[in-house]
Coordinates of C-alpha atoms in Angstrom, one line a residue:
Chain M
M1 CA 64.3 15.3 -25.1
N2 CA 63.6 19.1 -24.7
T3 CA 60.1 19.0 -22.9
A4 CA 61.8 16.3 -20.9
S5 CA 63.9 18.4 -19.3
K6 CA 61.6 20.9 -18.8
V7 CA 60.0 18.7 -17.1
R8 CA 62.8 17.9 -14.9
T9 CA 63.2 21.8 -13.9
T10 CA 60.3 22.7 -13.2
G11 CA 59.3 19.6 -11.1
L12 CA 61.7 20.8 -8.6
E13 CA 58.5 23.1 -7.0
L14 CA 56.4 20.6 -7.1
A15 CA 55.6 17.0 -5.1
P16 CA 58.9 14.4 -6.5
A17 CA 56.9 12.8 -9.1
K18 CA 59.1 9.4 -8.6
T19 CA 57.1 8.1 -5.4
F20 CA 53.5 6.8 -6.1
D21 CA 51.4 7.5 -3.6
W22 CA 50.4 4.1 -2.5
K23 CA 47.5 5.7 -0.1
E24 CA 45.7 8.3 -2.1
R25 CA 45.0 5.8 -5.0
F26 CA 43.3 3.2 -2.9
F27 CA 41.3 5.6 -1.1
H28 CA 40.6 7.0 -4.7
L29 CA 40.2 3.6 -5.8
L30 CA 37.7 3.0 -3.1
F31 CA 35.7 6.0 -3.7
L32 CA 35.1 5.1 -7.4
A33 CA 34.1 1.8 -6.7
C34 CA 31.7 3.4 -3.8
A35 CA 30.0 6.0 -6.6
M36 CA 29.7 2.7 -9.5
V37 CA 27.7 0.9 -6.5
G38 CA 24.6 2.8 -7.9
V39 CA 25.3 3.4 -11.8
I40 CA 25.9 -0.6 -11.8
S41 CA 23.2 -1.2 -9.4
V42 CA 20.6 0.3 -12.3
A43 CA 22.5 -1.4 -15.0
T44 CA 22.0 -4.7 -13.8
I45 CA 18.3 -4.0 -13.0
G46 CA 17.6 -2.8 -16.4
W47 CA 19.5 -5.3 -17.9
F48 CA 17.6 -7.7 -16.1
V49 CA 14.2 -6.6 -16.4
F50 CA 14.5 -6.3 -20.0
Q51 CA 16.1 -9.6 -20.4
E52 CA 13.2 -10.9 -18.5
G53 CA 10.1 -8.8 -20.6
L54 CA 11.4 -9.6 -24.0
P55 CA 9.2 -12.7 -24.6
A56 CA 6.4 -10.9 -23.9
F57 CA 6.7 -7.8 -26.0
K58 CA 7.8 -10.6 -28.8
E59 CA 5.0 -12.5 -27.7
A60 CA 2.5 -10.8 -27.8
G61 CA 4.0 -7.0 -29.6
V62 CA 4.7 -3.6 -27.9
L63 CA 1.4 -2.5 -28.9
N64 CA -0.8 -4.8 -28.2
L65 CA 1.0 -5.0 -24.6
V66 CA 1.1 -1.1 -24.0
L67 CA -2.0 -0.7 -25.7
G68 CA -4.0 -3.7 -25.2
K69 CA -7.6 -2.9 -22.8
E70 CA -8.1 -6.7 -21.7
W71 CA -6.0 -8.3 -19.2
L72 CA -6.6 -11.9 -19.5
P73 CA -3.2 -14.1 -18.8
P74 CA -2.7 -16.2 -20.8
A75 CA -4.5 -14.7 -24.0
L76 CA -4.2 -11.2 -23.8
Y77 CA -2.0 -8.8 -22.3
G78 CA -2.9 -5.9 -22.3
I79 CA -1.4 -3.2 -19.9
F80 CA -3.1 -0.2 -20.8
P81 CA -5.9 0.4 -18.2
M82 CA -3.2 -0.1 -15.0
I83 CA -0.6 2.8 -17.5
I84 CA -3.8 5.1 -17.3
A85 CA -4.6 4.0 -13.8
T86 CA -1.1 4.8 -12.3
L87 CA -0.7 8.3 -14.3
I88 CA -4.6 8.8 -13.1
S89 CA -3.7 8.3 -9.1
T90 CA -0.1 9.7 -9.6
A91 CA -1.2 13.2 -11.1
G92 CA -4.3 13.5 -8.7
A93 CA -1.8 12.8 -5.5
V94 CA 0.4 15.8 -7.0
I95 CA -2.5 18.3 -7.5
I96 CA -3.6 17.6 -3.7
G97 CA -0.4 16.5 -2.2
V98 CA 2.0 19.3 -3.5
P99 CA 0.3 22.5 -2.7
I100 CA -0.1 21.6 0.5
A101 CA 3.4 20.2 1.1
I102 CA 4.8 23.3 -0.3
L103 CA 2.7 25.6 1.6
T104 CA 3.8 23.3 5.0
A105 CA 7.2 24.1 3.9
V106 CA 7.0 27.4 3.4
F107 CA 5.2 27.6 6.7
L108 CA 8.3 25.8 8.4
A109 CA 10.6 27.8 7.0
E110 CA 9.9 31.4 6.9
L111 CA 6.1 31.5 9.4
A112 CA 6.1 29.2 12.1
P113 CA 6.9 30.4 15.2
R114 CA 10.0 28.4 16.7
W115 CA 7.9 26.4 19.4
L116 CA 4.9 25.5 16.6
A117 CA 7.7 24.2 14.2
N118 CA 9.4 22.2 16.7
I119 CA 5.6 20.1 16.6
V120 CA 5.3 19.6 12.7
R121 CA 8.5 18.9 11.7
P122 CA 8.8 15.7 13.8
A123 CA 5.4 15.0 12.9
V124 CA 6.2 15.1 9.3
E125 CA 9.1 13.4 9.4
L126 CA 7.6 10.8 11.5
L127 CA 5.2 10.6 8.2
A128 CA 7.9 9.3 6.0
G129 CA 8.8 6.4 8.4
I130 CA 4.6 4.4 8.3
P131 CA 5.0 1.5 6.1
S132 CA 3.2 1.4 3.7
V133 CA 1.3 -1.1 4.4
V134 CA -0.3 0.7 8.2
Y135 CA -1.2 3.7 5.3
G136 CA -3.0 1.2 3.2
F137 CA -4.7 -0.3 6.2
F138 CA -5.5 3.0 7.6
G139 CA -7.1 3.7 3.7
L140 CA -9.3 0.5 4.4
V141 CA -10.6 0.8 7.5
I142 CA -10.8 4.8 7.3
I143 CA -10.7 6.1 3.9
V144 CA -12.7 3.4 2.3
P145 CA -15.9 3.0 4.0
A146 CA -15.7 7.7 4.7
I147 CA -15.7 7.6 -0.2
E148 CA -18.6 4.9 0.7
T149 CA -21.1 7.1 2.9
L150 CA -19.8 10.0 1.2
F151 CA -21.1 9.3 -2.7
N152 CA -23.0 6.6 -1.2
I153 CA -21.8 3.8 -3.6
P154 CA -21.6 0.0 -2.9
A155 CA -17.7 0.0 -2.9
G156 CA -14.9 2.5 -1.3
N157 CA -12.2 1.2 -3.2
T158 CA -11.7 3.0 -5.8
I159 CA -8.9 5.2 -7.4
L160 CA -9.9 8.8 -4.9
A161 CA -9.0 5.9 -2.3
G162 CA -5.5 5.7 -4.0
I163 CA -5.1 9.2 -4.2
I164 CA -5.6 10.3 -1.6
V165 CA -3.7 7.6 0.0
L166 CA -0.7 8.3 -1.9
A167 CA -1.0 12.8 -1.0
I168 CA -0.4 12.2 2.2
M169 CA 2.0 9.3 1.4
I170 CA 4.2 12.3 -0.5
L171 CA 3.7 14.8 2.1
P172 CA 6.9 14.2 4.0
T173 CA 9.6 13.8 1.0
V174 CA 8.2 17.0 -0.8
I175 CA 8.1 18.7 2.3
T176 CA 11.1 18.2 4.0
I177 CA 12.8 18.9 0.5
S178 CA 10.9 22.1 -0.6
E179 CA 11.7 23.2 3.6
T180 CA 15.9 22.0 2.6
S181 CA 16.3 24.1 -0.5
L182 CA 14.1 27.2 1.1
R183 CA 16.4 27.2 3.9
A184 CA 19.3 27.3 2.1
L185 CA 18.6 30.6 -0.2
P186 CA 21.3 33.6 1.1
S187 CA 19.2 35.6 3.5
V188 CA 19.9 38.8 1.2
Y189 CA 17.3 38.0 -0.9
K190 CA 15.0 38.1 1.1
E191 CA 16.6 41.3 3.4
G192 CA 16.7 42.8 -0.2
A193 CA 12.9 42.1 -1.1
L194 CA 11.8 43.7 2.3
A195 CA 14.3 46.5 1.8
L196 CA 12.6 47.4 -1.4
G197 CA 9.2 47.4 0.5
A198 CA 7.6 44.1 -0.6
S199 CA 5.4 42.4 2.9
H200 CA 6.6 39.3 3.9
I201 CA 4.1 37.2 2.0
Y202 CA 5.2 39.1 -1.3
S203 CA 8.7 38.7 -1.2
I204 CA 8.0 34.6 -0.6
F205 CA 5.6 34.0 -3.2
K206 CA 7.3 36.4 -5.6
V207 CA 11.2 35.7 -4.5
L208 CA 12.0 32.8 -2.1
I209 CA 10.0 30.4 -3.5
P210 CA 11.3 30.9 -7.5
A211 CA 15.0 31.3 -6.1
A212 CA 14.5 27.7 -4.2
R213 CA 12.7 27.1 -7.5
S214 CA 15.1 24.0 -8.7
G215 CA 15.2 22.2 -4.8
I216 CA 11.3 22.2 -5.0
F217 CA 11.0 20.8 -8.6
T218 CA 13.3 17.4 -7.4
G219 CA 11.0 17.1 -3.8
V220 CA 8.4 16.9 -6.3
A221 CA 10.1 14.6 -8.9
L222 CA 11.0 12.5 -5.4
G223 CA 7.3 13.0 -4.6
I224 CA 6.5 11.5 -8.4
A225 CA 8.4 8.7 -8.1
R226 CA 7.1 7.3 -4.7
A227 CA 3.7 7.5 -5.9
I228 CA 4.4 5.9 -9.0
G229 CA 6.0 3.4 -7.4
E230 CA 4.0 2.2 -4.7
T231 CA 2.5 -0.6 -3.8
M232 CA 1.1 -2.2 -1.5
A233 CA -0.9 0.5 0.2
I234 CA -2.6 1.0 -3.5
I235 CA -2.8 -3.1 -3.4
M236 CA -5.0 -3.0 -0.5
V237 CA -7.1 0.8 -1.1
M238 CA -7.9 0.9 -5.0
G239 CA -9.4 -3.3 -5.5
N240 CA -7.3 -3.9 -8.3
A241 CA -10.2 -4.7 -11.3
P242 CA -8.2 -4.8 -14.7
A243 CA -10.5 -3.0 -16.2
M244 CA -10.0 0.7 -17.9
P245 CA -11.7 2.9 -14.7
G246 CA -15.2 5.2 -16.3
S247 CA -14.6 7.6 -13.0
L248 CA -12.8 8.4 -10.2
L249 CA -15.2 6.0 -8.1
E250 CA -14.2 2.9 -9.7
P251 CA -11.9 0.5 -9.1
A252 CA -8.5 0.0 -11.1
R253 CA -5.1 -1.7 -10.8
T254 CA -1.8 0.2 -11.2
L255 CA 0.8 -1.3 -12.9
T256 CA 3.1 -1.8 -9.4
A257 CA -0.1 -3.6 -8.3
N258 CA 0.3 -5.8 -11.4
I259 CA 3.3 -6.8 -10.6
A260 CA 3.1 -7.2 -7.2
M261 CA -0.4 -9.5 -7.2
E262 CA 0.5 -12.1 -10.0
M263 CA 4.4 -12.3 -9.4
S264 CA 4.0 -15.5 -7.2
Y265 CA 1.9 -17.4 -9.2
A266 CA 3.2 -16.9 -12.8
T267 CA 5.1 -18.6 -14.7
G268 CA 6.3 -18.6 -18.9
I269 CA 5.0 -15.1 -20.9
H270 CA 2.9 -14.6 -17.9
S271 CA 5.5 -14.2 -15.4
S272 CA 7.0 -12.2 -18.2
A273 CA 4.7 -9.7 -19.1
L274 CA 5.0 -8.8 -15.3
Y275 CA 8.7 -8.2 -16.1
S276 CA 7.5 -5.7 -18.7
T277 CA 5.6 -4.1 -16.7
G278 CA 8.0 -3.1 -14.8
I279 CA 9.9 -1.9 -18.2
V280 CA 7.2 0.3 -18.7
L281 CA 7.3 1.7 -14.8
L282 CA 10.7 2.0 -16.2
V283 CA 10.2 3.9 -18.8
F284 CA 7.8 6.9 -17.0
I285 CA 10.7 6.9 -14.1
V286 CA 13.9 7.9 -16.5
L287 CA 11.1 10.2 -18.5
L288 CA 9.9 11.7 -14.9
N289 CA 14.1 11.7 -14.5
A290 CA 14.8 13.8 -18.0
S291 CA 11.8 16.3 -17.6
L292 CA 13.6 17.2 -13.7
L293 CA 17.1 17.9 -15.7
Y294 CA 15.4 19.8 -18.1
L295 CA 13.6 22.0 -16.0
N296 CA 16.1 22.2 -13.8
R297 CA 18.7 22.8 -16.2
K298 CA 20.3 26.2 -15.8
R299 CA 18.9 29.3 -17.9
S300 CA 20.9 31.5 -19.4
Y301 CA 19.2 34.9 -19.0
Chain J
M1 CA 46.0 -36.4 -3.4
K2 CA 44.4 -38.6 -6.8
K3 CA 44.0 -41.3 -3.4
V4 CA 42.4 -38.5 -1.3
I5 CA 39.8 -38.0 -4.0
G6 CA 39.2 -41.5 -5.2
L7 CA 38.1 -42.4 -2.1
L8 CA 36.1 -39.4 -1.4
A9 CA 34.1 -40.2 -4.4
A10 CA 33.9 -43.8 -4.3
V11 CA 32.7 -43.7 -0.3
S12 CA 30.1 -41.1 -2.1
L13 CA 29.0 -43.3 -3.7
L14 CA 28.0 -45.8 -1.4
T15 CA 26.4 -43.7 0.4
A16 CA 24.5 -42.0 -2.1
P17 CA 21.8 -44.9 -2.2
L18 CA 21.5 -44.9 1.6
A19 CA 20.9 -41.1 2.3
Q20 CA 18.2 -41.1 -1.1
A21 CA 16.4 -44.8 0.6
S22 CA 16.0 -43.3 3.7
T23 CA 14.6 -39.9 2.1
V24 CA 11.0 -39.7 0.6
T25 CA 10.4 -36.7 -1.8
V26 CA 7.1 -34.5 -2.3
S27 CA 6.6 -32.4 -5.2
G28 CA 3.9 -30.2 -6.5
S29 CA 0.7 -28.3 -5.7
T30 CA 1.5 -25.0 -3.0
S31 CA -1.6 -25.2 -1.5
V32 CA -1.0 -29.5 -0.3
A33 CA 2.7 -28.2 0.8
H34 CA 1.1 -26.2 2.9
V35 CA -0.4 -29.1 5.2
M36 CA 1.9 -32.1 3.8
E37 CA 4.8 -29.8 5.7
V38 CA 3.3 -30.4 9.0
L39 CA 3.0 -34.4 8.6
A40 CA 6.2 -34.5 6.9
E41 CA 7.5 -32.7 10.4
N42 CA 5.4 -35.3 12.7
Y43 CA 6.2 -38.1 10.4
Q44 CA 9.8 -37.6 11.2
K45 CA 9.4 -37.9 14.6
I46 CA 7.8 -40.6 15.2
A47 CA 10.0 -42.8 11.6
S48 CA 13.5 -40.8 11.7
K49 CA 12.6 -40.9 8.1
N50 CA 14.0 -37.7 6.1
V51 CA 10.6 -35.9 3.7
E52 CA 11.6 -33.1 1.7
V53 CA 8.5 -31.1 1.0
Q54 CA 8.7 -29.0 -2.4
S55 CA 5.9 -26.2 -3.6
T56 CA 6.2 -26.4 -7.3
G57 CA 2.4 -26.0 -8.3
S58 CA 0.3 -28.9 -9.6
S59 CA 0.5 -29.1 -12.6
A60 CA 4.3 -29.3 -12.0
G61 CA 3.7 -31.9 -9.3
I62 CA 1.7 -34.0 -11.3
R63 CA 4.8 -34.4 -14.3
A64 CA 7.5 -34.9 -10.9
A65 CA 5.4 -38.2 -10.4
K66 CA 4.8 -39.5 -13.8
D67 CA 8.4 -39.0 -14.5
G68 CA 9.1 -39.8 -11.2
T69 CA 12.1 -37.3 -10.3
S70 CA 9.5 -37.4 -7.2
M71 CA 8.4 -40.4 -4.9
I72 CA 5.1 -37.9 -4.3
G73 CA 3.1 -35.9 -6.6
M74 CA 0.5 -33.4 -5.3
S75 CA -1.9 -31.5 -6.8
S76 CA -4.9 -29.3 -5.6
R77 CA -6.8 -30.5 -8.7
N78 CA -8.6 -32.8 -10.0
V79 CA -5.6 -34.7 -12.4
K80 CA -6.6 -35.4 -16.2
Q81 CA -5.9 -39.4 -17.1
S82 CA -3.9 -38.0 -19.9
E83 CA -1.9 -37.2 -17.7
L84 CA -1.2 -40.3 -15.7
N85 CA 1.0 -44.1 -15.9
S86 CA -1.2 -46.7 -15.7
D87 CA 1.0 -47.6 -13.0
T88 CA 0.8 -44.1 -11.0
K89 CA -1.9 -44.0 -8.2
E90 CA -4.1 -41.3 -7.1
I91 CA -4.5 -40.8 -3.7
V92 CA -7.3 -38.4 -1.9
I93 CA -5.2 -37.2 1.4
A94 CA -7.6 -34.3 2.5
R95 CA -10.0 -32.1 0.6
D96 CA -10.6 -28.3 0.6
G97 CA -14.1 -26.3 0.8
I98 CA -14.4 -22.8 -1.4
A99 CA -16.8 -21.1 0.9
A100 CA -18.8 -18.1 -1.0
A101 CA -18.8 -15.8 1.3
V102 CA -20.6 -12.6 2.5
N103 CA -21.2 -9.8 4.7
N104 CA -22.7 -10.9 7.9
A105 CA -25.3 -7.8 6.7
N106 CA -26.0 -9.3 4.4
P107 CA -29.7 -11.4 4.5
V108 CA -29.6 -13.5 1.8
Q109 CA -28.6 -17.0 3.2
N110 CA -28.6 -19.5 0.0
L111 CA -27.6 -18.8 -3.9
T112 CA -27.0 -20.9 -6.4
Q113 CA -24.2 -22.6 -8.6
E114 CA -26.0 -20.7 -11.3
Q115 CA -26.4 -17.6 -9.7
I116 CA -22.3 -17.3 -8.3
S117 CA -21.8 -17.8 -11.8
Q118 CA -23.6 -15.2 -13.1
I119 CA -22.7 -13.1 -10.6
Y120 CA -18.7 -13.4 -11.4
R121 CA -19.6 -13.0 -15.0
G122 CA -21.0 -9.9 -14.2
E123 CA -24.7 -10.9 -15.4
I124 CA -26.0 -10.6 -11.9
N125 CA -25.4 -7.0 -10.9
N126 CA -27.8 -6.5 -8.0
W127 CA -28.8 -8.5 -4.8
S128 CA -31.8 -7.5 -5.5
E129 CA -32.0 -10.5 -8.1
V130 CA -31.2 -13.3 -6.1
G131 CA -33.2 -12.6 -3.1
G132 CA -31.6 -9.4 -1.4
E133 CA -32.0 -6.0 -1.2
A134 CA -31.9 -3.6 -3.8
K135 CA -28.0 -3.2 -3.7
P136 CA -25.6 -3.6 -6.2
I137 CA -23.2 -5.7 -5.8
V138 CA -19.4 -6.2 -4.8
V139 CA -17.9 -8.9 -6.4
V140 CA -14.4 -9.6 -5.4
T141 CA -11.6 -12.4 -6.3
R142 CA -8.4 -13.7 -6.2
E143 CA -5.6 -12.7 -8.5
N144 CA -5.1 -15.0 -11.9
G145 CA -3.0 -17.8 -11.5
S146 CA -4.1 -18.2 -7.6
G147 CA -4.7 -22.3 -6.7
T148 CA -8.5 -21.5 -5.1
R149 CA -9.3 -18.6 -8.0
G150 CA -8.2 -22.1 -10.3
A151 CA -10.3 -24.3 -8.6
F152 CA -13.2 -21.8 -8.5
E153 CA -13.2 -21.3 -11.9
E154 CA -13.1 -24.6 -12.9
I155 CA -16.1 -25.7 -10.6
M156 CA -18.0 -22.8 -11.5
K157 CA -17.5 -23.3 -15.2
L158 CA -16.2 -19.7 -15.0
Q159 CA -13.7 -20.3 -18.5
R160 CA -14.0 -19.2 -21.7
T161 CA -11.7 -19.6 -24.5
V162 CA -10.2 -16.9 -26.1
N163 CA -7.6 -17.0 -28.9
G164 CA -6.7 -21.1 -27.9
H165 CA -6.1 -20.2 -24.7
K166 CA -8.5 -21.5 -21.4
V167 CA -8.7 -17.6 -19.8
T168 CA -11.0 -16.5 -16.8
A169 CA -14.4 -15.5 -17.5
I170 CA -14.4 -13.4 -14.1
S171 CA -15.7 -10.0 -14.9
P172 CA -12.1 -7.8 -15.3
R173 CA -14.8 -5.3 -13.5
A174 CA -14.6 -7.4 -10.3
Q175 CA -12.4 -6.1 -7.6
V176 CA -9.4 -8.4 -6.8
G177 CA -7.9 -9.3 -3.4
N178 CA -4.3 -10.9 -3.1
G179 CA -4.8 -13.9 -0.4
N180 CA -7.4 -15.2 1.2
G181 CA -6.8 -12.9 4.8
M182 CA -7.5 -9.6 2.2
I183 CA -10.7 -11.1 0.3
K184 CA -12.2 -11.1 4.2
T185 CA -11.2 -7.9 5.3
I186 CA -12.5 -6.8 1.8
V187 CA -16.1 -8.8 2.5
A188 CA -16.3 -8.4 6.3
N189 CA -16.0 -4.1 5.5
N190 CA -18.0 -4.5 3.0
P191 CA -21.8 -5.4 3.2
Y192 CA -22.7 -5.6 -0.2
A193 CA -19.6 -7.5 -1.4
I194 CA -19.2 -11.7 -2.1
G195 CA -16.0 -13.6 -2.1
Y196 CA -14.5 -17.0 -1.7
I197 CA -12.5 -18.2 -0.1
S198 CA -11.2 -21.8 1.9
L199 CA -13.3 -23.1 4.1
G200 CA -11.2 -23.0 6.8
S201 CA -10.7 -19.3 6.5
V202 CA -14.2 -18.7 7.7
D203 CA -14.7 -17.1 10.5
D204 CA -17.4 -14.9 12.6
S205 CA -16.2 -12.3 10.8
L206 CA -18.3 -13.2 7.5
R207 CA -20.2 -16.0 6.5
A208 CA -20.4 -18.3 3.6
V209 CA -24.1 -18.5 2.0
D210 CA -25.3 -21.7 1.0
V211 CA -24.9 -23.4 -2.5
N212 CA -27.6 -24.9 -4.1
G213 CA -29.7 -25.0 -0.5
I214 CA -26.6 -27.3 0.8
A215 CA -25.0 -25.5 4.0
A216 CA -20.6 -25.4 3.8
T217 CA -20.0 -27.2 6.3
D218 CA -17.1 -30.3 6.6
T219 CA -20.4 -33.1 6.5
N220 CA -21.8 -31.8 3.4
I221 CA -18.0 -31.6 2.1
A222 CA -16.8 -35.1 3.2
A223 CA -20.5 -36.7 1.9
G224 CA -19.9 -34.8 -1.7
D225 CA -23.3 -32.8 -1.1
Y226 CA -21.5 -29.4 -1.4
Q227 CA -20.1 -28.9 -4.7
I228 CA -17.6 -26.8 -4.5
A229 CA -14.4 -28.6 -3.0
R230 CA -11.3 -29.6 -4.3
P231 CA -9.5 -32.4 -3.7
F232 CA -5.9 -32.0 -2.1
I233 CA -4.4 -35.3 -4.5
V234 CA -1.3 -37.5 -3.9
L235 CA -0.1 -39.1 -6.6
M236 CA 2.5 -42.1 -6.1
D237 CA 4.1 -45.1 -8.7
K238 CA 2.0 -48.4 -7.3
N239 CA 5.7 -49.8 -7.6
A240 CA 6.6 -47.0 -5.0
H241 CA 9.9 -46.9 -2.6
I242 CA 8.6 -49.0 0.9
N243 CA 9.4 -45.5 2.7
A244 CA 7.2 -43.3 0.2
Q245 CA 3.9 -45.7 0.6
D246 CA 4.9 -45.9 4.4
F247 CA 4.6 -41.6 4.4
I248 CA 1.1 -42.2 3.0
S249 CA -0.3 -44.8 5.2
Y250 CA 0.6 -42.4 7.9
I251 CA -1.2 -39.8 6.2
L252 CA -4.2 -41.5 6.2
S253 CA -3.8 -43.3 9.4
E254 CA -5.8 -41.8 12.9
D255 CA -2.8 -39.7 13.3
G256 CA -2.2 -38.1 10.3
Q257 CA -5.9 -37.0 9.2
S258 CA -6.4 -35.6 12.7
I259 CA -3.1 -33.1 11.7
V260 CA -5.0 -32.0 8.6
A261 CA -8.3 -31.1 10.6
E262 CA -6.2 -29.6 12.5
E263 CA -4.6 -27.4 10.3
G264 CA -8.7 -26.8 8.7
Y265 CA -8.9 -29.2 6.4
I266 CA -11.5 -32.3 5.6
R267 CA -10.8 -35.3 6.8
V268 CA -10.9 -38.5 4.3
Q269 CA -10.4 -41.0 6.9

């Protein structure tokens, strides 16, 4: 009773509580619904993939599937060679692509004269828009024969070809996000460093890049996600042999290629095993995002 | 309201058999379905009868024909006797050759069936062992589950048993391409590669080798001399509906067979 009267007296200063603002409510719900679309999509995809993939896990056993070295449907469903191929090709693409991308971003954000930046930036953005099948075709016709002649091997459809194509493909993502986060830094960082007598390059590497770290990590993580998920270009240049690769100059099959190649004909447990390949991919992406969250956590100094 | 629903139900009951009678249902092999759809389209123009083609795979097609869920079943592989009723007729409507193709720069002209089999098993790794240059062989195969791969494995005896399942004996080190087109691109660009593709897909970019001394040509396949060929089979009950029988006679007629040839397969009549 007491509190009710209190509300009534203090409520005079606020908007009258009686009228219910339907418009406000409606837009609130609309925005909430839009925000939920992404969450629901992830949940539905996850549920669907798990439901379809479980029969294969039950039939073959999780360890046999994840650590098995032989892919011989309908008898054996080992995807370990493909996990290794995915990890190696992604790591290789990151090792080649990320330094190039970060240095390009620094160049665009800090060093390039305006006219040159206006040529480089659209070119990089164009790179993001090229369909992956075109990258694959480029790889098949240019990179694969080049590897054949360079290393004197019979077939250039190798992990190395995949790495090179992937490294080019992740460039635009990493460059654009790194450049944006470098540009978003307050100008006092750079001015302060210069005022203290640091050279331009020194202040870039010791002040600006560390300060833009979380943005750069995000760009790298998105690049890694693109490299893990890339399918079409990889199918065209990596040879897709399901055996364990002995070196970078041997063909290999990635997890995504395995799904895409066999989906159309697979039935029963074979089809389910392809979904479990999808589960493994999903786990990879979750781990990637988790480590990004960990790296970007607010540090208490 | 009830009357209307009752009337609708009665009308649909009356017309359903009519609709069914003028429709021919076909289901089965995805490879056969390619040419079957073209045949159905042309047949519908002249016969004004509806033909429904569903591609469900050879095994499903054979089962559908046996159970009577489809009037006609399609198969791109040989049918086992155990899969059939005594009343089911097997009719070969076309043949499809599978060519062992090599790069134009490859000097090898002829391979035996045994040599090809050994190449795919990974037992022969160098072209010099089969009369070519001293260069390693790049083996290219289709993906697991592909009908062409299935037929190739069956004919070349590239199968083994693991854990009670019949699995491929093709070396896991072989490169894998999906579709005839990709095999063609790889072989056309690599002088040391060997692949197998549907004979209809062979063009100037690569070359089909002779197998056991016999060239991969339509004539040799029709004569039964070139062994790596698979039949396109339709299965039908002896007492099948007259429309189904009429459609099959159309496929085997001069018109139907010239469509088969136009689509790149080998005619049987």
